[in-house]
N, CA and C atoms as an extended XYZ file, in Angstrom:
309
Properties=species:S:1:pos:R:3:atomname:S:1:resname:S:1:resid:I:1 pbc="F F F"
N      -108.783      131.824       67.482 N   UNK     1
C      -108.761      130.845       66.417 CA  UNK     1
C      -109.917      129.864       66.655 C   UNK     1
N      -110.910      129.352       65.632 N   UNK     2
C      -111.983      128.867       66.013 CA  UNK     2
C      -111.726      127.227       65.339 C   UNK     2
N      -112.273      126.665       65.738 N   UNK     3
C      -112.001      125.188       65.404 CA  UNK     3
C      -111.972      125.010       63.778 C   UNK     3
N      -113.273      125.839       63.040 N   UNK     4
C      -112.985      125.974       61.308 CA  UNK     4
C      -111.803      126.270       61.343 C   UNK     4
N      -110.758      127.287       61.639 N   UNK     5
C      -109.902      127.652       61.209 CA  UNK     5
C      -108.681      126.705       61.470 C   UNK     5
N      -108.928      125.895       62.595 N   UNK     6
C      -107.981      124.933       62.757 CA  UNK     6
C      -107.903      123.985       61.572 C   UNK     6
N      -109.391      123.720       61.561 N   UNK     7
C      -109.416      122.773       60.239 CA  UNK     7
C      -109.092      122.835       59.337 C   UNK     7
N      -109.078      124.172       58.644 N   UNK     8
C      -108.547      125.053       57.372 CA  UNK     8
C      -107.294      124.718       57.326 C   UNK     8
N      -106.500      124.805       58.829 N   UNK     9
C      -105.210      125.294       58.569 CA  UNK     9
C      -104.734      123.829       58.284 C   UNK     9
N      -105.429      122.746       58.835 N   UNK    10
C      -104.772      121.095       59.021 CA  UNK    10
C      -105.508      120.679       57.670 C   UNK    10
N      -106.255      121.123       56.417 N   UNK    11
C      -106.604      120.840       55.607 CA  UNK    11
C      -105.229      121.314       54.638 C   UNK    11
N      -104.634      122.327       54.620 N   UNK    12
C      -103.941      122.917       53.704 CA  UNK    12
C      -102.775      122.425       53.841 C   UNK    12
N      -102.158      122.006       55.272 N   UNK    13
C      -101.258      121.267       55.964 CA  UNK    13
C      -101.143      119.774       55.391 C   UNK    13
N      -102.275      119.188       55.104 N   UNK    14
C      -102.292      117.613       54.649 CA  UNK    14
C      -101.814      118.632       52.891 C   UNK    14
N      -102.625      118.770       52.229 N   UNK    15
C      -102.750      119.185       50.555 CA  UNK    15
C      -101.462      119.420       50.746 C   UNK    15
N      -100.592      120.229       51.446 N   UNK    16
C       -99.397      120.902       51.506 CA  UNK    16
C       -98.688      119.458       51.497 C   UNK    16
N       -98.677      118.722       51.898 N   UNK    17
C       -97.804      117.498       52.083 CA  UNK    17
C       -98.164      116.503       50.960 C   UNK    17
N       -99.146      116.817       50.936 N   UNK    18
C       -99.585      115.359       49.777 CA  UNK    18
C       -98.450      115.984       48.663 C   UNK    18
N       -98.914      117.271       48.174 N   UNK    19
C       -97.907      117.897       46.914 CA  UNK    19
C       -96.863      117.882       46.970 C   UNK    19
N       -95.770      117.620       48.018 N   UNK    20
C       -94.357      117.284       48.381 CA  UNK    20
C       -94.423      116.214       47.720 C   UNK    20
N       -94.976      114.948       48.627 N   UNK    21
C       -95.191      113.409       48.009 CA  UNK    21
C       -95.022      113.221       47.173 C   UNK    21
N       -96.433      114.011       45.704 N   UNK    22
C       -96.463      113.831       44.443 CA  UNK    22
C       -95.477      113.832       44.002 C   UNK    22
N       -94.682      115.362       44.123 N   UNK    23
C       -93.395      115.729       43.678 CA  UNK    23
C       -92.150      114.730       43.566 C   UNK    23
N       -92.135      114.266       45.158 N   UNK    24
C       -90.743      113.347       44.876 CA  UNK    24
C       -91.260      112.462       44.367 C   UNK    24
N       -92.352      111.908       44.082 N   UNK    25
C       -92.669      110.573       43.495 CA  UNK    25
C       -92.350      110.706       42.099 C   UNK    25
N       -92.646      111.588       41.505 N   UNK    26
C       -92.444      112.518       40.077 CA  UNK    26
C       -90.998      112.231       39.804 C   UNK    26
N       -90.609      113.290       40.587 N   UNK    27
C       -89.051      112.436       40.657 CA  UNK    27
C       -88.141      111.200       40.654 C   UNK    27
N       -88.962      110.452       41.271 N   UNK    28
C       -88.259      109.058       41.604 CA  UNK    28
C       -88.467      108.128       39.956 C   UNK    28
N       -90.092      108.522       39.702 N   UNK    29
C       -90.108      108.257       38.185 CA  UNK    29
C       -89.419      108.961       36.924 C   UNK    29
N       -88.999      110.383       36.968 N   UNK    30
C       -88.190      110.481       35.996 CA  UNK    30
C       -87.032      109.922       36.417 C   UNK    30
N       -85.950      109.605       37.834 N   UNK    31
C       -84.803      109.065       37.842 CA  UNK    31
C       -84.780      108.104       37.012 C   UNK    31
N       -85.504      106.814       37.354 N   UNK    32
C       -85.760      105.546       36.378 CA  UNK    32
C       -85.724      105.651       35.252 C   UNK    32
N       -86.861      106.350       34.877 N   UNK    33
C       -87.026      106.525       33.182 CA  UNK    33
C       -85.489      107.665       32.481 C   UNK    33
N       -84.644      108.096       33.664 N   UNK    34
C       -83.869      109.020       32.315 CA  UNK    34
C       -84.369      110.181       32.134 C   UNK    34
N       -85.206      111.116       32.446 N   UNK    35
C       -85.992      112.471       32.026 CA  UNK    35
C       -85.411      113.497       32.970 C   UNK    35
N       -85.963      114.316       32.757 N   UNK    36
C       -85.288      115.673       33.508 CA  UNK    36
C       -86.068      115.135       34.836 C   UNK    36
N       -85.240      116.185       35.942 N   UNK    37
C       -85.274      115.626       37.087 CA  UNK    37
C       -85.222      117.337       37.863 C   UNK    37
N       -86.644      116.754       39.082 N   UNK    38
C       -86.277      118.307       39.845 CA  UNK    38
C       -85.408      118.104       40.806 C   UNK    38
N       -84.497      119.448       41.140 N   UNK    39
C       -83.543      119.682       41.657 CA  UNK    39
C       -83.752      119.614       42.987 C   UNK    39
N       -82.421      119.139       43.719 N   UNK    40
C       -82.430      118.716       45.065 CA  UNK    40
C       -83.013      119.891       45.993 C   UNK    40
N       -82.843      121.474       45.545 N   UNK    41
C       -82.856      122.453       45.879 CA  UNK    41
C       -84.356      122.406       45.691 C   UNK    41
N       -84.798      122.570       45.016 N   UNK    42
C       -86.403      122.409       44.924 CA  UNK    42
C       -86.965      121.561       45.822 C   UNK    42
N       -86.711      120.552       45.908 N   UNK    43
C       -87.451      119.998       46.904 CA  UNK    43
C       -87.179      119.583       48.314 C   UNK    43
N       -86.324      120.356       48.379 N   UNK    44
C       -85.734      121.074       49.752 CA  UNK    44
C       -86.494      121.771       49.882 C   UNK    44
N       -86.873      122.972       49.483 N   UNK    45
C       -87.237      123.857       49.161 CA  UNK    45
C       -88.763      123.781       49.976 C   UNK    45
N       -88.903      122.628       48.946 N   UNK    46
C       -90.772      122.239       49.088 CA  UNK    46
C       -90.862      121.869       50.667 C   UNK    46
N       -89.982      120.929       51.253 N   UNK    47
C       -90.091      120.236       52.363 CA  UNK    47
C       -89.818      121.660       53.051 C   UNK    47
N       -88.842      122.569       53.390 N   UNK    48
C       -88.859      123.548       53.554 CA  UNK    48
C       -89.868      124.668       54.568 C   UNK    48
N       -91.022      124.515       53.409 N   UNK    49
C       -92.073      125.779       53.449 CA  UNK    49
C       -93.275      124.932       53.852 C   UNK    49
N       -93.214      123.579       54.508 N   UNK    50
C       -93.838      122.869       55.284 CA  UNK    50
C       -94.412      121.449       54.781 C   UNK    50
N       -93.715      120.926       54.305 N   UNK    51
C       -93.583      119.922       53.621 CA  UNK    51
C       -93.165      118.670       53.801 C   UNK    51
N       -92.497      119.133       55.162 N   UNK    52
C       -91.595      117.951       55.225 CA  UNK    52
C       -91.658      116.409       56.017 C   UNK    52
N       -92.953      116.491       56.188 N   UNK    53
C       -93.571      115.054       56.345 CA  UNK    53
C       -94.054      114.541       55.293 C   UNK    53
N       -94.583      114.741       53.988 N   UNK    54
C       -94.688      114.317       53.061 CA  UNK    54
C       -93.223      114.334       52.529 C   UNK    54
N       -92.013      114.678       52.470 N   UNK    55
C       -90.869      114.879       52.013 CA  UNK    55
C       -90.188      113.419       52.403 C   UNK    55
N       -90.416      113.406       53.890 N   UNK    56
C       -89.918      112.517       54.474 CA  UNK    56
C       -90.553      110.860       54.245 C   UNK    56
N       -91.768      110.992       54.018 N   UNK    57
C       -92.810      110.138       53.989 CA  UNK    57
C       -92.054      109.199       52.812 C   UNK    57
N       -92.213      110.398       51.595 N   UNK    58
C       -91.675      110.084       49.903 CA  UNK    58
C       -89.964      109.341       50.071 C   UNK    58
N       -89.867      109.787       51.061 N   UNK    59
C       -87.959      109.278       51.076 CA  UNK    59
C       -87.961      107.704       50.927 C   UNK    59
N       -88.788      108.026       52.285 N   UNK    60
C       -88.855      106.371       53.029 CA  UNK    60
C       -89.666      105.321       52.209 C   UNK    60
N       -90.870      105.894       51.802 N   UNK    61
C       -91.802      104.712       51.437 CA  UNK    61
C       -91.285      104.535       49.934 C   UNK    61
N       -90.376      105.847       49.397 N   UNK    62
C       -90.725      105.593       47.740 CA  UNK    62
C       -89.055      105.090       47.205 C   UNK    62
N       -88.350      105.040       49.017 N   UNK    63
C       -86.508      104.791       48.927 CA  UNK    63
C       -86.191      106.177       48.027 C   UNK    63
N       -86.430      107.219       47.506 N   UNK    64
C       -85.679      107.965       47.174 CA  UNK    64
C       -85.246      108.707       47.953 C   UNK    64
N       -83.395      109.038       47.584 N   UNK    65
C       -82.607      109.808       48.240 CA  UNK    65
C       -82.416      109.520       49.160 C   UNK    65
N       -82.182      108.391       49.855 N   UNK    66
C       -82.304      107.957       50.973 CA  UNK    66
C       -80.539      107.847       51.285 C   UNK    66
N       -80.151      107.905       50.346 N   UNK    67
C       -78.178      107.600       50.747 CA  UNK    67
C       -77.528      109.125       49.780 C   UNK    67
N       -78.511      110.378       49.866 N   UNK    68
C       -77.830      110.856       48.897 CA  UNK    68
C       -77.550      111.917       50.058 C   UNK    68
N       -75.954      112.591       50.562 N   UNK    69
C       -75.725      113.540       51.438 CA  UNK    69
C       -75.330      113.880       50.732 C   UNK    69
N       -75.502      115.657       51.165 N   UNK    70
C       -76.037      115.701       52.254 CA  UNK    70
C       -77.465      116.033       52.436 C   UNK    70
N       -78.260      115.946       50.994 N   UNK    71
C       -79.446      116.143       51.158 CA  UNK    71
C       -80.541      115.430       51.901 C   UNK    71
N       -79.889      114.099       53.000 N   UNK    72
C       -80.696      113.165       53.622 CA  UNK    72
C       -80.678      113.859       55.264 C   UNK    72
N       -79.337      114.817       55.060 N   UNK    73
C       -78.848      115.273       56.491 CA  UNK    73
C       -80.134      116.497       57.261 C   UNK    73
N       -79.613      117.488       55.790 N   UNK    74
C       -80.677      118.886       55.590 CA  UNK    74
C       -82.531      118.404       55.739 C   UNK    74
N       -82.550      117.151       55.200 N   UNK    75
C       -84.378      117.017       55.134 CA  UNK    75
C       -84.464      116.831       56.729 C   UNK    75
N       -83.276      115.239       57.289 N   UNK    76
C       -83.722      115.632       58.312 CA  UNK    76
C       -83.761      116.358       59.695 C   UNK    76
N       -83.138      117.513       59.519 N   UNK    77
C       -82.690      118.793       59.675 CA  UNK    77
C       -83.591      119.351       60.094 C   UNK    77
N       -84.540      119.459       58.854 N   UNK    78
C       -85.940      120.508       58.414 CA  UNK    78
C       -86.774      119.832       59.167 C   UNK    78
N       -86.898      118.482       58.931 N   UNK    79
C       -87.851      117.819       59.955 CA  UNK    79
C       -87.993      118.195       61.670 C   UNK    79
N       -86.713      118.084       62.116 N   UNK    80
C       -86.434      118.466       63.289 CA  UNK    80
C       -86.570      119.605       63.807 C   UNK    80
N       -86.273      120.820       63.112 N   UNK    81
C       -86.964      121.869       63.257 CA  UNK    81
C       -88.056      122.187       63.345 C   UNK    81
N       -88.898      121.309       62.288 N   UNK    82
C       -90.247      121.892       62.064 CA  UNK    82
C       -91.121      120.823       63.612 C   UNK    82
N       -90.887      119.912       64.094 N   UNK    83
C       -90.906      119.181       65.233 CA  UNK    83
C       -90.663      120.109       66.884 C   UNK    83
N       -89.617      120.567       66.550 N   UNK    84
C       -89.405      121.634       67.262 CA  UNK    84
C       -90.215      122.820       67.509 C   UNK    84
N       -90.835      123.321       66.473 N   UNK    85
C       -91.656      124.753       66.557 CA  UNK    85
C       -92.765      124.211       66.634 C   UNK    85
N       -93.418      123.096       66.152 N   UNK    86
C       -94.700      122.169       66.540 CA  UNK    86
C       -94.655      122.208       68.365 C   UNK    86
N       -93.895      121.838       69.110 N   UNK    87
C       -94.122      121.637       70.521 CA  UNK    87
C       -93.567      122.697       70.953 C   UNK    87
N       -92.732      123.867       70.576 N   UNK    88
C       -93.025      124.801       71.318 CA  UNK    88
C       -94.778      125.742       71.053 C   UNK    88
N       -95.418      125.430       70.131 N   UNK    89
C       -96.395      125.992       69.727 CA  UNK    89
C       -97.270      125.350       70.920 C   UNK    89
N       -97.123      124.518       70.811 N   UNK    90
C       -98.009      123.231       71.431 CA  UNK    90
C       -98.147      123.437       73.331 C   UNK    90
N       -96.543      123.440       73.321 N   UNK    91
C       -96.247      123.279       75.111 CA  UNK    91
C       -96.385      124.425       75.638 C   UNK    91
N       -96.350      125.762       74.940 N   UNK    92
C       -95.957      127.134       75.218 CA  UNK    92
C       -96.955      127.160       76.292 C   UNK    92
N       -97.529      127.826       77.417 N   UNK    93
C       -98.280      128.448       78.123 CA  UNK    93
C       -99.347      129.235       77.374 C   UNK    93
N       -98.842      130.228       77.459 N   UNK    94
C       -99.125      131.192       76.932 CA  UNK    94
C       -99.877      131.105       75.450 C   UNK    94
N       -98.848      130.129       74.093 N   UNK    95
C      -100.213      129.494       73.404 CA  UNK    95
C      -101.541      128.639       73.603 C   UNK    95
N      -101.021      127.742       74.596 N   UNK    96
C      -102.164      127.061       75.287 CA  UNK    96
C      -103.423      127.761       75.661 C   UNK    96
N      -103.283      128.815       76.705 N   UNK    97
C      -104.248      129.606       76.824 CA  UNK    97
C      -104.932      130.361       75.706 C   UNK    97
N      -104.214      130.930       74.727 N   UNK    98
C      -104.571      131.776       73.843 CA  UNK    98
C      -105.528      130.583       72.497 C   UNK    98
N      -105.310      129.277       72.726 N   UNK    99
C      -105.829      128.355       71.835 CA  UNK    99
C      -107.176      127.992       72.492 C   UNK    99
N      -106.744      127.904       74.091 N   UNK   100
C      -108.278      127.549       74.727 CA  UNK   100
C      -109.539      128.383       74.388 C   UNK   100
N      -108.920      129.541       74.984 N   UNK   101
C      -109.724      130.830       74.563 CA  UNK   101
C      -110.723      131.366       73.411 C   UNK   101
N      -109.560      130.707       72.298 N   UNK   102
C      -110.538      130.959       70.928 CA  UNK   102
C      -111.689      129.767       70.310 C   UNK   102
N      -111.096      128.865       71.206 N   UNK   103
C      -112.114      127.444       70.914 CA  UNK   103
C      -113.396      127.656       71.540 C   UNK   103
């Protein structure tokens, strides 16, 4: 893996999160206004498939869903997981070497 590709991957990683953000923000404005509204499942969903620091970000800074269980439980759930496979990626040996290597 060469440092472009790191970058690639932490470029798509931010875009990937910003579009969570947008989303619940989207949301938080149709709650107010009364309009259709995306589903809790959806943006589960979104936080999900790597999202979920912008998911989490949108909770906190934008107060949505912040008292709604158990969908406050599951995000931070997903968070924790995805925290989890971050430092085993990270601490592994064996990735370590294989990251040095390609740099």
């Amino acid at each position: 893996m060469t440092m472009t590709d790191i970058i690639k991957m932490a470029a798509l990683f931010l875009a990937l999160n910003l579009l969570v953000f947008w989303v619940y923000f989207l949301d938080k404005q149709a709650a107010r206004d009364g309009r259709w509204r995306v589903s809790e499942r959806t943006l589960l969903l979104l936080a999900l498939v790597g999202g979920s620091l912008g998911a989490v970000a949108a909770q906190q800074l934008l107060r949505h869903k912040t008292r709604k269980e158990p969908f406050r439980s599951i995000l931070t759930g997903i968070l924790v997981t995805h925290g989890a496979l971050a430092a085993v990626l990270i601490l592994s040996p064996q990735w370590r070497l294989y990251l040095l290597q390609s740099l």
